[in-house]
Amino acid sequence: MQRFRARTALLALTATSGLLLTACSGSADTSDGGKTAGRHDYSAGQPAPAESQDGDERYERREDPDHLSTFALDVDTASYDYARRSLADGRLPDPSTIRPEEFVNSFRQDYDRPDGDGFSVTVDGARADDEDWSLVRVGLATRTTGPTGERPPAALTFVIDVSGSMAEPGRLDLAQESLSVMTDRLRDDDSVALVTFSDEAETVLPMTRLDGNRDDIQDAISDLDTQDSTNLGAGVETGYETAVEGLREGATNRVVLISDALANTGDTDADSILERVSGERREHGITLFGVGVGSDYGDALMERLADKGDGHTVYVSDSDEARKVFSQRLPRNVDLTARDAKAQVAFDPETVEEFHLVGYDNRRVADEDFRDDRVDGGEVGPGHTVTALYAVRTAPGAEGHLATATVRWLDPETRDPHEETGDLEADALDDSVWSASRGLRTAATAAYFADALGRGASGLPDAPRLGELADHADDLADSTESEEIRGLAEAITTAKRLM
C-alpha cells in the first residue's frame, strides 16, 4: 500500500502557557454541542483555508459544504474492551455501547513517527467488495515514548468507587492491585492522592510525594473497603477539590476515576456533575481519566464524563489489562505532545461522490471551527496512534486526487498552533481491503466487527457476515502472529456463536 507522507504547514498565532496530561476531548463550545458539521465557505476537496498575516488564503474558497469532515481526536478504547468482556461472559454487548472508533483504535498501527511533538499523517485506502466503495484510512501518530525521567512529574488524584457493587471480584480488588503496582512504578518526584466515595466522598490521603512515603500510600490502598451506595457526583467533586488543593505547578495534574459507573445516589448526570467542577477544570487544566471495571458497567455515564472532562476512558476486566493501564500507560504517558488536536479531511468533489466517517459520533466538530483554537480538541500524548476510517464512494472511473487530511494541534507549552497534512490519490487504492496492508486490514476487521455488534449502525459498505469476518480475522492473526489480533478473532467467533 502506497502511503503519502505528510507535508508540513505551520501556523504561529497566539501563545498562551498551559499543560495538560494525556487525554482526549471531543466537546466543542458551539450551539449544537460540536457534534455536527456546520456551514462554511471553504473549498471542497481542500482543507479549510489557512490565512496568512496579510489575509491571503492558501486555498481558493468555493461554496460547497458537503466535502469536509472534521472531528476531535480520540484515543478511547473502553467500548472494545467492554464488548470483549461481555462476550467472554456469554452475552452480546448492548448495541448502544458500541463505538466503532474505539474498536479501531484498540490496535496499535505502524505509522511513521514524527521526530518531535505533534503528528505524522498517513492516508491510504482499499476497494471494498462493491467496486464503487472504498475504505480510506487516516492515520495520525505521535513521537515514541521517551524514558520516564524525561517527562514532567505527575500529580494524580485517584477517585475510587467503594460502593457495595464494587465488592464483586474484579472491581475494587482489581483496583487495589493495580494501584499498588502503579505506586511501585511511579517516580519519587510524583505525587498521588486518594479519594473514596460511596454514599459520601472522603479524602483518605491528601496529595503526597512518593519519595519516602510509599509504605504509607500502600497502606492506604490496602485499607480500602466497600460500603454502600454510589454517589459518583460527590466523588468527582471531592476529587477535583483534592486535586486543586494539591495542585503542583509544572506537573501534570489529573483526576483518575475508577468505578463501575453504576451511579444510584446524588447527582447521576455527567453534564451536571462536571459543571460543578468546571471552574477547576478550565482554570487549572485538570483532566479526567476514567477507568471502568465490572461485568455490569455504566458505559454511557463514564464515556460522557471523560468526554466532557477533557479526558478519555478505558475499561479493564482482568489483572493483565489493569497492569498495562496502571503500570505502563499512566506512568509513561504523563507527558503531552499535542493539545486540542483536531483533524479535517477534505474529499475532492471531482472524484468522490459520497463519504461518511465511521464512528466519532461524540467527537464531531463544526467544519468552520477547525481553526478556532477556542474550540476543544483532543489531548494526545507520546506513543499514540489515532485512526479514522471513512467509507467512500468514488465516481466511476475516478482518477487523480481523492482526499487531503489535515491535523491541527497546539503546542502543549506555548500553545502555538501547527498543522500537518497528507494526501491520497485514486490510483493508490489497493484492489481489496482483504489484501491490503496489515494495519488497514486490522482496522477494517475491527470496524466491521463493531458494525455487526452495533446492528449495522456504522453503515459500512458490503459488510461481511460474521462467519466470513471470523475467517478474515483468523487469517490475519495467523499471518501476523499477533496476540491482540488473535483476541479479536476469538471475540468475533464468540459473537458469531451467540448470534
PDB file of N, CA, C and O in Angstrom, residues 284-344:
ATOM      1  N   HIS A 284      -7.352  25.273  35.944  1.00  0.00           N
ATOM      2  CA  HIS A 284      -6.132  24.552  36.279  1.00  0.00           C
ATOM      3  C   HIS A 284      -5.764  23.480  35.258  1.00  0.00           C
ATOM      4  O   HIS A 284      -4.711  22.855  35.386  1.00  0.00           O
ATOM      5  N   GLY A 285      -6.603  23.254  34.257  1.00  0.00           N
ATOM      6  CA  GLY A 285      -6.288  22.268  33.231  1.00  0.00           C
ATOM      7  C   GLY A 285      -6.218  20.850  33.760  1.00  0.00           C
ATOM      8  O   GLY A 285      -5.407  20.050  33.295  1.00  0.00           O
ATOM      9  N   ILE A 286      -7.059  20.523  34.732  1.00  0.00           N
ATOM     10  CA  ILE A 286      -7.059  19.177  35.319  1.00  0.00           C
ATOM     11  C   ILE A 286      -7.940  18.278  34.460  1.00  0.00           C
ATOM     12  O   ILE A 286      -9.133  18.525  34.312  1.00  0.00           O
ATOM     13  N   THR A 287      -7.360  17.228  33.898  1.00  0.00           N
ATOM     14  CA  THR A 287      -8.112  16.332  33.025  1.00  0.00           C
ATOM     15  C   THR A 287      -8.607  15.114  33.793  1.00  0.00           C
ATOM     16  O   THR A 287      -8.110  14.791  34.865  1.00  0.00           O
ATOM     17  N   LEU A 288      -9.605  14.457  33.210  1.00  0.00           N
ATOM     18  CA  LEU A 288     -10.227  13.298  33.849  1.00  0.00           C
ATOM     19  C   LEU A 288      -9.955  12.048  33.027  1.00  0.00           C
ATOM     20  O   LEU A 288     -10.212  12.011  31.827  1.00  0.00           O
ATOM     21  N   PHE A 289      -9.436  11.039  33.686  1.00  0.00           N
ATOM     22  CA  PHE A 289      -9.173   9.749  33.051  1.00  0.00           C
ATOM     23  C   PHE A 289     -10.062   8.713  33.720  1.00  0.00           C
ATOM     24  O   PHE A 289      -9.951   8.470  34.919  1.00  0.00           O
ATOM     25  N   GLY A 290     -10.993   8.121  32.957  1.00  0.00           N
ATOM     26  CA  GLY A 290     -11.924   7.160  33.522  1.00  0.00           C
ATOM     27  C   GLY A 290     -11.472   5.732  33.304  1.00  0.00           C
ATOM     28  O   GLY A 290     -11.124   5.354  32.182  1.00  0.00           O
ATOM     29  N   VAL A 291     -11.475   4.941  34.369  1.00  0.00           N
ATOM     30  CA  VAL A 291     -11.137   3.521  34.298  1.00  0.00           C
ATOM     31  C   VAL A 291     -12.377   2.731  34.716  1.00  0.00           C
ATOM     32  O   VAL A 291     -12.774   2.747  35.882  1.00  0.00           O
ATOM     33  N   GLY A 292     -12.993   2.051  33.761  1.00  0.00           N
ATOM     34  CA  GLY A 292     -14.193   1.277  34.046  1.00  0.00           C
ATOM     35  C   GLY A 292     -13.868  -0.147  34.445  1.00  0.00           C
ATOM     36  O   GLY A 292     -12.937  -0.754  33.911  1.00  0.00           O
ATOM     37  N   VAL A 293     -14.641  -0.679  35.406  1.00  0.00           N
ATOM     38  CA  VAL A 293     -14.467  -2.058  35.867  1.00  0.00           C
ATOM     39  C   VAL A 293     -15.842  -2.684  36.062  1.00  0.00           C
ATOM     40  O   VAL A 293     -16.846  -1.991  36.165  1.00  0.00           O
ATOM     41  N   GLY A 294     -15.888  -4.023  36.134  1.00  0.00           N
ATOM     42  CA  GLY A 294     -17.117  -4.730  36.483  1.00  0.00           C
ATOM     43  C   GLY A 294     -17.870  -5.280  35.288  1.00  0.00           C
ATOM     44  O   GLY A 294     -17.866  -4.703  34.202  1.00  0.00           O
ATOM     45  N   SER A 295     -18.540  -6.419  35.505  1.00  0.00           N
ATOM     46  CA  SER A 295     -19.321  -7.033  34.435  1.00  0.00           C
ATOM     47  C   SER A 295     -20.545  -6.197  34.093  1.00  0.00           C
ATOM     48  O   SER A 295     -20.973  -6.144  32.931  1.00  0.00           O
ATOM     49  N   ASP A 296     -21.161  -5.552  35.098  1.00  0.00           N
ATOM     50  CA  ASP A 296     -22.201  -4.552  34.871  1.00  0.00           C
ATOM     51  C   ASP A 296     -21.525  -3.192  35.000  1.00  0.00           C
ATOM     52  O   ASP A 296     -20.965  -2.867  36.053  1.00  0.00           O
ATOM     53  N   TYR A 297     -21.597  -2.414  33.946  1.00  0.00           N
ATOM     54  CA  TYR A 297     -20.768  -1.221  33.870  1.00  0.00           C
ATOM     55  C   TYR A 297     -21.554  -0.093  33.218  1.00  0.00           C
ATOM     56  O   TYR A 297     -22.193  -0.289  32.181  1.00  0.00           O
ATOM     57  N   GLY A 298     -21.541   1.083  33.843  1.00  0.00           N
ATOM     58  CA  GLY A 298     -22.241   2.247  33.311  1.00  0.00           C
ATOM     59  C   GLY A 298     -21.443   2.924  32.218  1.00  0.00           C
ATOM     60  O   GLY A 298     -20.918   4.032  32.407  1.00  0.00           O
ATOM     61  N   ASP A 299     -21.363   2.287  31.063  1.00  0.00           N
ATOM     62  CA  ASP A 299     -20.519   2.760  29.976  1.00  0.00           C
ATOM     63  C   ASP A 299     -20.877   4.166  29.525  1.00  0.00           C
ATOM     64  O   ASP A 299     -19.995   5.012  29.330  1.00  0.00           O
ATOM     65  N   ALA A 300     -22.165   4.445  29.357  1.00  0.00           N
ATOM     66  CA  ALA A 300     -22.575   5.740  28.822  1.00  0.00           C
ATOM     67  C   ALA A 300     -22.167   6.874  29.758  1.00  0.00           C
ATOM     68  O   ALA A 300     -21.680   7.919  29.311  1.00  0.00           O
ATOM     69  N   LEU A 301     -22.354   6.680  31.074  1.00  0.00           N
ATOM     70  CA  LEU A 301     -22.003   7.722  32.035  1.00  0.00           C
ATOM     71  C   LEU A 301     -20.497   7.951  32.065  1.00  0.00           C
ATOM     72  O   LEU A 301     -20.033   9.093  32.047  1.00  0.00           O
ATOM     73  N   MET A 302     -19.717   6.885  32.086  1.00  0.00           N
ATOM     74  CA  MET A 302     -18.266   7.043  32.155  1.00  0.00           C
ATOM     75  C   MET A 302     -17.734   7.703  30.882  1.00  0.00           C
ATOM     76  O   MET A 302     -16.854   8.580  30.944  1.00  0.00           O
ATOM     77  N   GLU A 303     -18.255   7.294  29.730  1.00  0.00           N
ATOM     78  CA  GLU A 303     -17.786   7.878  28.476  1.00  0.00           C
ATOM     79  C   GLU A 303     -18.128   9.361  28.404  1.00  0.00           C
ATOM     80  O   GLU A 303     -17.313  10.182  27.946  1.00  0.00           O
ATOM     81  N   ARG A 304     -19.304   9.727  28.875  1.00  0.00           N
ATOM     82  CA  ARG A 304     -19.712  11.128  28.859  1.00  0.00           C
ATOM     83  C   ARG A 304     -18.871  11.948  29.830  1.00  0.00           C
ATOM     84  O   ARG A 304     -18.489  13.086  29.527  1.00  0.00           O
ATOM     85  N   LEU A 305     -18.585  11.400  30.990  1.00  0.00           N
ATOM     86  CA  LEU A 305     -17.737  12.102  31.958  1.00  0.00           C
ATOM     87  C   LEU A 305     -16.359  12.386  31.368  1.00  0.00           C
ATOM     88  O   LEU A 305     -15.831  13.492  31.488  1.00  0.00           O
ATOM     89  N   ALA A 306     -15.770  11.371  30.742  1.00  0.00           N
ATOM     90  CA  ALA A 306     -14.443  11.553  30.170  1.00  0.00           C
ATOM     91  C   ALA A 306     -14.476  12.553  29.015  1.00  0.00           C
ATOM     92  O   ALA A 306     -13.576  13.391  28.874  1.00  0.00           O
ATOM     93  N   ASP A 307     -15.519  12.481  28.199  1.00  0.00           N
ATOM     94  CA  ASP A 307     -15.652  13.389  27.069  1.00  0.00           C
ATOM     95  C   ASP A 307     -15.758  14.831  27.548  1.00  0.00           C
ATOM     96  O   ASP A 307     -15.013  15.714  27.110  1.00  0.00           O
ATOM     97  N   LYS A 308     -16.653  15.078  28.493  1.00  0.00           N
ATOM     98  CA  LYS A 308     -16.859  16.426  29.000  1.00  0.00           C
ATOM     99  C   LYS A 308     -15.738  16.877  29.921  1.00  0.00           C
ATOM    100  O   LYS A 308     -15.562  18.072  30.166  1.00  0.00           O
ATOM    101  N   GLY A 309     -14.961  15.941  30.435  1.00  0.00           N
ATOM    102  CA  GLY A 309     -13.892  16.276  31.362  1.00  0.00           C
ATOM    103  C   GLY A 309     -12.533  16.401  30.705  1.00  0.00           C
ATOM    104  O   GLY A 309     -11.509  16.290  31.386  1.00  0.00           O
ATOM    105  N   ASP A 310     -12.504  16.639  29.385  1.00  0.00           N
ATOM    106  CA  ASP A 310     -11.245  16.781  28.651  1.00  0.00           C
ATOM    107  C   ASP A 310     -10.343  15.570  28.865  1.00  0.00           C
ATOM    108  O   ASP A 310      -9.126  15.699  29.016  1.00  0.00           O
ATOM    109  N   GLY A 311     -10.932  14.402  28.899  1.00  0.00           N
ATOM    110  CA  GLY A 311     -10.144  13.208  29.162  1.00  0.00           C
ATOM    111  C   GLY A 311     -10.540  12.061  28.266  1.00  0.00           C
ATOM    112  O   GLY A 311     -11.173  12.247  27.224  1.00  0.00           O
ATOM    113  N   HIS A 312     -10.173  10.854  28.671  1.00  0.00           N
ATOM    114  CA  HIS A 312     -10.586   9.673  27.928  1.00  0.00           C
ATOM    115  C   HIS A 312     -10.785   8.524  28.896  1.00  0.00           C
ATOM    116  O   HIS A 312     -10.533   8.649  30.090  1.00  0.00           O
ATOM    117  N   THR A 313     -11.281   7.421  28.360  1.00  0.00           N
ATOM    118  CA  THR A 313     -11.679   6.323  29.221  1.00  0.00           C
ATOM    119  C   THR A 313     -11.197   4.987  28.672  1.00  0.00           C
ATOM    120  O   THR A 313     -11.082   4.804  27.456  1.00  0.00           O
ATOM    121  N   VAL A 314     -10.885   4.078  29.589  1.00  0.00           N
ATOM    122  CA  VAL A 314     -10.522   2.705  29.254  1.00  0.00           C
ATOM    123  C   VAL A 314     -11.364   1.785  30.123  1.00  0.00           C
ATOM    124  O   VAL A 314     -11.977   2.206  31.101  1.00  0.00           O
ATOM    125  N   TYR A 315     -11.378   0.520  29.757  1.00  0.00           N
ATOM    126  CA  TYR A 315     -12.077  -0.486  30.564  1.00  0.00           C
ATOM    127  C   TYR A 315     -11.117  -1.634  30.809  1.00  0.00           C
ATOM    128  O   TYR A 315     -10.410  -2.069  29.898  1.00  0.00           O
ATOM    129  N   VAL A 316     -11.060  -2.105  32.050  1.00  0.00           N
ATOM    130  CA  VAL A 316     -10.197  -3.236  32.389  1.00  0.00           C
ATOM    131  C   VAL A 316     -11.033  -4.331  33.038  1.00  0.00           C
ATOM    132  O   VAL A 316     -11.914  -4.058  33.854  1.00  0.00           O
ATOM    133  N   SER A 317     -10.742  -5.576  32.661  1.00  0.00           N
ATOM    134  CA  SER A 317     -11.521  -6.696  33.196  1.00  0.00           C
ATOM    135  C   SER A 317     -10.673  -7.721  33.926  1.00  0.00           C
ATOM    136  O   SER A 317     -11.220  -8.613  34.576  1.00  0.00           O
ATOM    137  N   ASP A 318      -9.349  -7.625  33.796  1.00  0.00           N
ATOM    138  CA  ASP A 318      -8.505  -8.599  34.483  1.00  0.00           C
ATOM    139  C   ASP A 318      -7.181  -7.956  34.859  1.00  0.00           C
ATOM    140  O   ASP A 318      -6.890  -6.808  34.513  1.00  0.00           O
ATOM    141  N   SER A 319      -6.366  -8.708  35.571  1.00  0.00           N
ATOM    142  CA  SER A 319      -5.115  -8.172  36.105  1.00  0.00           C
ATOM    143  C   SER A 319      -4.144  -7.758  35.002  1.00  0.00           C
ATOM    144  O   SER A 319      -3.448  -6.740  35.135  1.00  0.00           O
ATOM    145  N   ASP A 320      -4.093  -8.525  33.912  1.00  0.00           N
ATOM    146  CA  ASP A 320      -3.161  -8.189  32.841  1.00  0.00           C
ATOM    147  C   ASP A 320      -3.503  -6.839  32.214  1.00  0.00           C
ATOM    148  O   ASP A 320      -2.622  -6.002  31.986  1.00  0.00           O
ATOM    149  N   GLU A 321      -4.794  -6.627  31.933  1.00  0.00           N
ATOM    150  CA  GLU A 321      -5.198  -5.358  31.349  1.00  0.00           C
ATOM    151  C   GLU A 321      -4.969  -4.216  32.330  1.00  0.00           C
ATOM    152  O   GLU A 321      -4.509  -3.131  31.953  1.00  0.00           O
ATOM    153  N   ALA A 322      -5.296  -4.439  33.598  1.00  0.00           N
ATOM    154  CA  ALA A 322      -5.110  -3.397  34.601  1.00  0.00           C
ATOM    155  C   ALA A 322      -3.642  -3.046  34.777  1.00  0.00           C
ATOM    156  O   ALA A 322      -3.284  -1.872  34.929  1.00  0.00           O
ATOM    157  N   ARG A 323      -2.792  -4.044  34.730  1.00  0.00           N
ATOM    158  CA  ARG A 323      -1.360  -3.788  34.886  1.00  0.00           C
ATOM    159  C   ARG A 323      -0.841  -2.912  33.743  1.00  0.00           C
ATOM    160  O   ARG A 323      -0.015  -2.017  33.961  1.00  0.00           O
ATOM    161  N   LYS A 324      -1.319  -3.180  32.527  1.00  0.00           N
ATOM    162  CA  LYS A 324      -0.893  -2.367  31.395  1.00  0.00           C
ATOM    163  C   LYS A 324      -1.323  -0.916  31.568  1.00  0.00           C
ATOM    164  O   LYS A 324      -0.565   0.013  31.277  1.00  0.00           O
ATOM    165  N   VAL A 325      -2.551  -0.725  32.037  1.00  0.00           N
ATOM    166  CA  VAL A 325      -3.066   0.635  32.188  1.00  0.00           C
ATOM    167  C   VAL A 325      -2.332   1.387  33.285  1.00  0.00           C
ATOM    168  O   VAL A 325      -1.855   2.512  33.102  1.00  0.00           O
ATOM    169  N   PHE A 326      -2.205   0.756  34.460  1.00  0.00           N
ATOM    170  CA  PHE A 326      -1.700   1.482  35.623  1.00  0.00           C
ATOM    171  C   PHE A 326      -0.181   1.473  35.755  1.00  0.00           C
ATOM    172  O   PHE A 326       0.398   2.421  36.287  1.00  0.00           O
ATOM    173  N   SER A 327       0.462   0.435  35.295  1.00  0.00           N
ATOM    174  CA  SER A 327       1.914   0.381  35.474  1.00  0.00           C
ATOM    175  C   SER A 327       2.674   0.760  34.216  1.00  0.00           C
ATOM    176  O   SER A 327       3.882   0.976  34.264  1.00  0.00           O
ATOM    177  N   GLN A 328       1.973   0.864  33.084  1.00  0.00           N
ATOM    178  CA  GLN A 328       2.652   1.225  31.847  1.00  0.00           C
ATOM    179  C   GLN A 328       2.091   2.505  31.243  1.00  0.00           C
ATOM    180  O   GLN A 328       2.810   3.501  31.091  1.00  0.00           O
ATOM    181  N   ARG A 329       0.786   2.522  30.918  1.00  0.00           N
ATOM    182  CA  ARG A 329       0.231   3.664  30.205  1.00  0.00           C
ATOM    183  C   ARG A 329       0.236   4.937  31.036  1.00  0.00           C
ATOM    184  O   ARG A 329       0.686   5.992  30.582  1.00  0.00           O
ATOM    185  N   LEU A 330      -0.287   4.862  32.272  1.00  0.00           N
ATOM    186  CA  LEU A 330      -0.359   6.073  33.077  1.00  0.00           C
ATOM    187  C   LEU A 330       1.010   6.648  33.409  1.00  0.00           C
ATOM    188  O   LEU A 330       1.266   7.834  33.168  1.00  0.00           O
ATOM    189  N   PRO A 331       1.937   5.871  33.960  1.00  0.00           N
ATOM    190  CA  PRO A 331       3.244   6.460  34.287  1.00  0.00           C
ATOM    191  C   PRO A 331       4.002   6.991  33.076  1.00  0.00           C
ATOM    192  O   PRO A 331       4.656   8.019  33.150  1.00  0.00           O
ATOM    193  N   ARG A 332       3.905   6.285  31.933  1.00  0.00           N
ATOM    194  CA  ARG A 332       4.670   6.691  30.759  1.00  0.00           C
ATOM    195  C   ARG A 332       4.056   7.893  30.062  1.00  0.00           C
ATOM    196  O   ARG A 332       4.777   8.730  29.517  1.00  0.00           O
ATOM    197  N   ASN A 333       2.733   7.954  30.055  1.00  0.00           N
ATOM    198  CA  ASN A 333       2.062   8.953  29.239  1.00  0.00           C
ATOM    199  C   ASN A 333       1.649  10.191  30.018  1.00  0.00           C
ATOM    200  O   ASN A 333       0.657  10.830  29.706  1.00  0.00           O
ATOM    201  N   VAL A 334       2.406  10.490  31.074  1.00  0.00           N
ATOM    202  CA  VAL A 334       2.158  11.738  31.776  1.00  0.00           C
ATOM    203  C   VAL A 334       2.501  12.914  30.874  1.00  0.00           C
ATOM    204  O   VAL A 334       1.914  13.983  30.965  1.00  0.00           O
ATOM    205  N   ASP A 335       3.449  12.710  29.983  1.00  0.00           N
ATOM    206  CA  ASP A 335       3.860  13.762  29.059  1.00  0.00           C
ATOM    207  C   ASP A 335       2.724  14.065  28.076  1.00  0.00           C
ATOM    208  O   ASP A 335       1.801  13.262  27.894  1.00  0.00           O
ATOM    209  N   LEU A 336       2.787  15.225  27.448  1.00  0.00           N
ATOM    210  CA  LEU A 336       1.787  15.646  26.480  1.00  0.00           C
ATOM    211  C   LEU A 336       2.499  16.171  25.249  1.00  0.00           C
ATOM    212  O   LEU A 336       3.417  16.975  25.346  1.00  0.00           O
ATOM    213  N   THR A 337       2.102  15.696  24.076  1.00  0.00           N
ATOM    214  CA  THR A 337       2.751  16.143  22.846  1.00  0.00           C
ATOM    215  C   THR A 337       1.865  17.064  22.017  1.00  0.00           C
ATOM    216  O   THR A 337       2.368  17.785  21.160  1.00  0.00           O
ATOM    217  N   ALA A 338       0.547  17.036  22.225  1.00  0.00           N
ATOM    218  CA  ALA A 338      -0.351  17.878  21.438  1.00  0.00           C
ATOM    219  C   ALA A 338      -1.598  18.182  22.247  1.00  0.00           C
ATOM    220  O   ALA A 338      -2.152  17.311  22.907  1.00  0.00           O
ATOM    221  N   ARG A 339      -2.012  19.431  22.172  1.00  0.00           N
ATOM    222  CA  ARG A 339      -3.206  19.868  22.882  1.00  0.00           C
ATOM    223  C   ARG A 339      -4.258  20.329  21.874  1.00  0.00           C
ATOM    224  O   ARG A 339      -3.942  20.923  20.835  1.00  0.00           O
ATOM    225  N   ASP A 340      -5.534  20.058  22.195  1.00  0.00           N
ATOM    226  CA  ASP A 340      -6.663  20.490  21.361  1.00  0.00           C
ATOM    227  C   ASP A 340      -6.468  20.105  19.899  1.00  0.00           C
ATOM    228  O   ASP A 340      -6.621  20.926  18.986  1.00  0.00           O
ATOM    229  N   ALA A 341      -6.145  18.830  19.680  1.00  0.00           N
ATOM    230  CA  ALA A 341      -5.887  18.344  18.329  1.00  0.00           C
ATOM    231  C   ALA A 341      -7.196  18.015  17.617  1.00  0.00           C
ATOM    232  O   ALA A 341      -8.068  17.352  18.171  1.00  0.00           O
ATOM    233  N   LYS A 342      -7.306  18.469  16.382  1.00  0.00           N
ATOM    234  CA  LYS A 342      -8.469  18.189  15.541  1.00  0.00           C
ATOM    235  C   LYS A 342      -7.976  17.726  14.177  1.00  0.00           C
ATOM    236  O   LYS A 342      -6.868  18.076  13.755  1.00  0.00           O
ATOM    237  N   ALA A 343      -8.800  16.980  13.505  1.00  0.00           N
ATOM    238  CA  ALA A 343      -8.496  16.546  12.139  1.00  0.00           C
ATOM    239  C   ALA A 343      -9.606  17.004  11.212  1.00  0.00           C
ATOM    240  O   ALA A 343     -10.780  17.048  11.602  1.00  0.00           O
ATOM    241  N   GLN A 344      -9.229  17.349  10.001  1.00  0.00           N
ATOM    242  CA  GLN A 344     -10.209  17.690   8.970  1.00  0.00           C
ATOM    243  C   GLN A 344      -9.801  16.990   7.679  1.00  0.00           C
ATOM    244  O   GLN A 344      -8.655  17.109   7.237  1.00  0.00           O
TER     245      GLN A 344
END
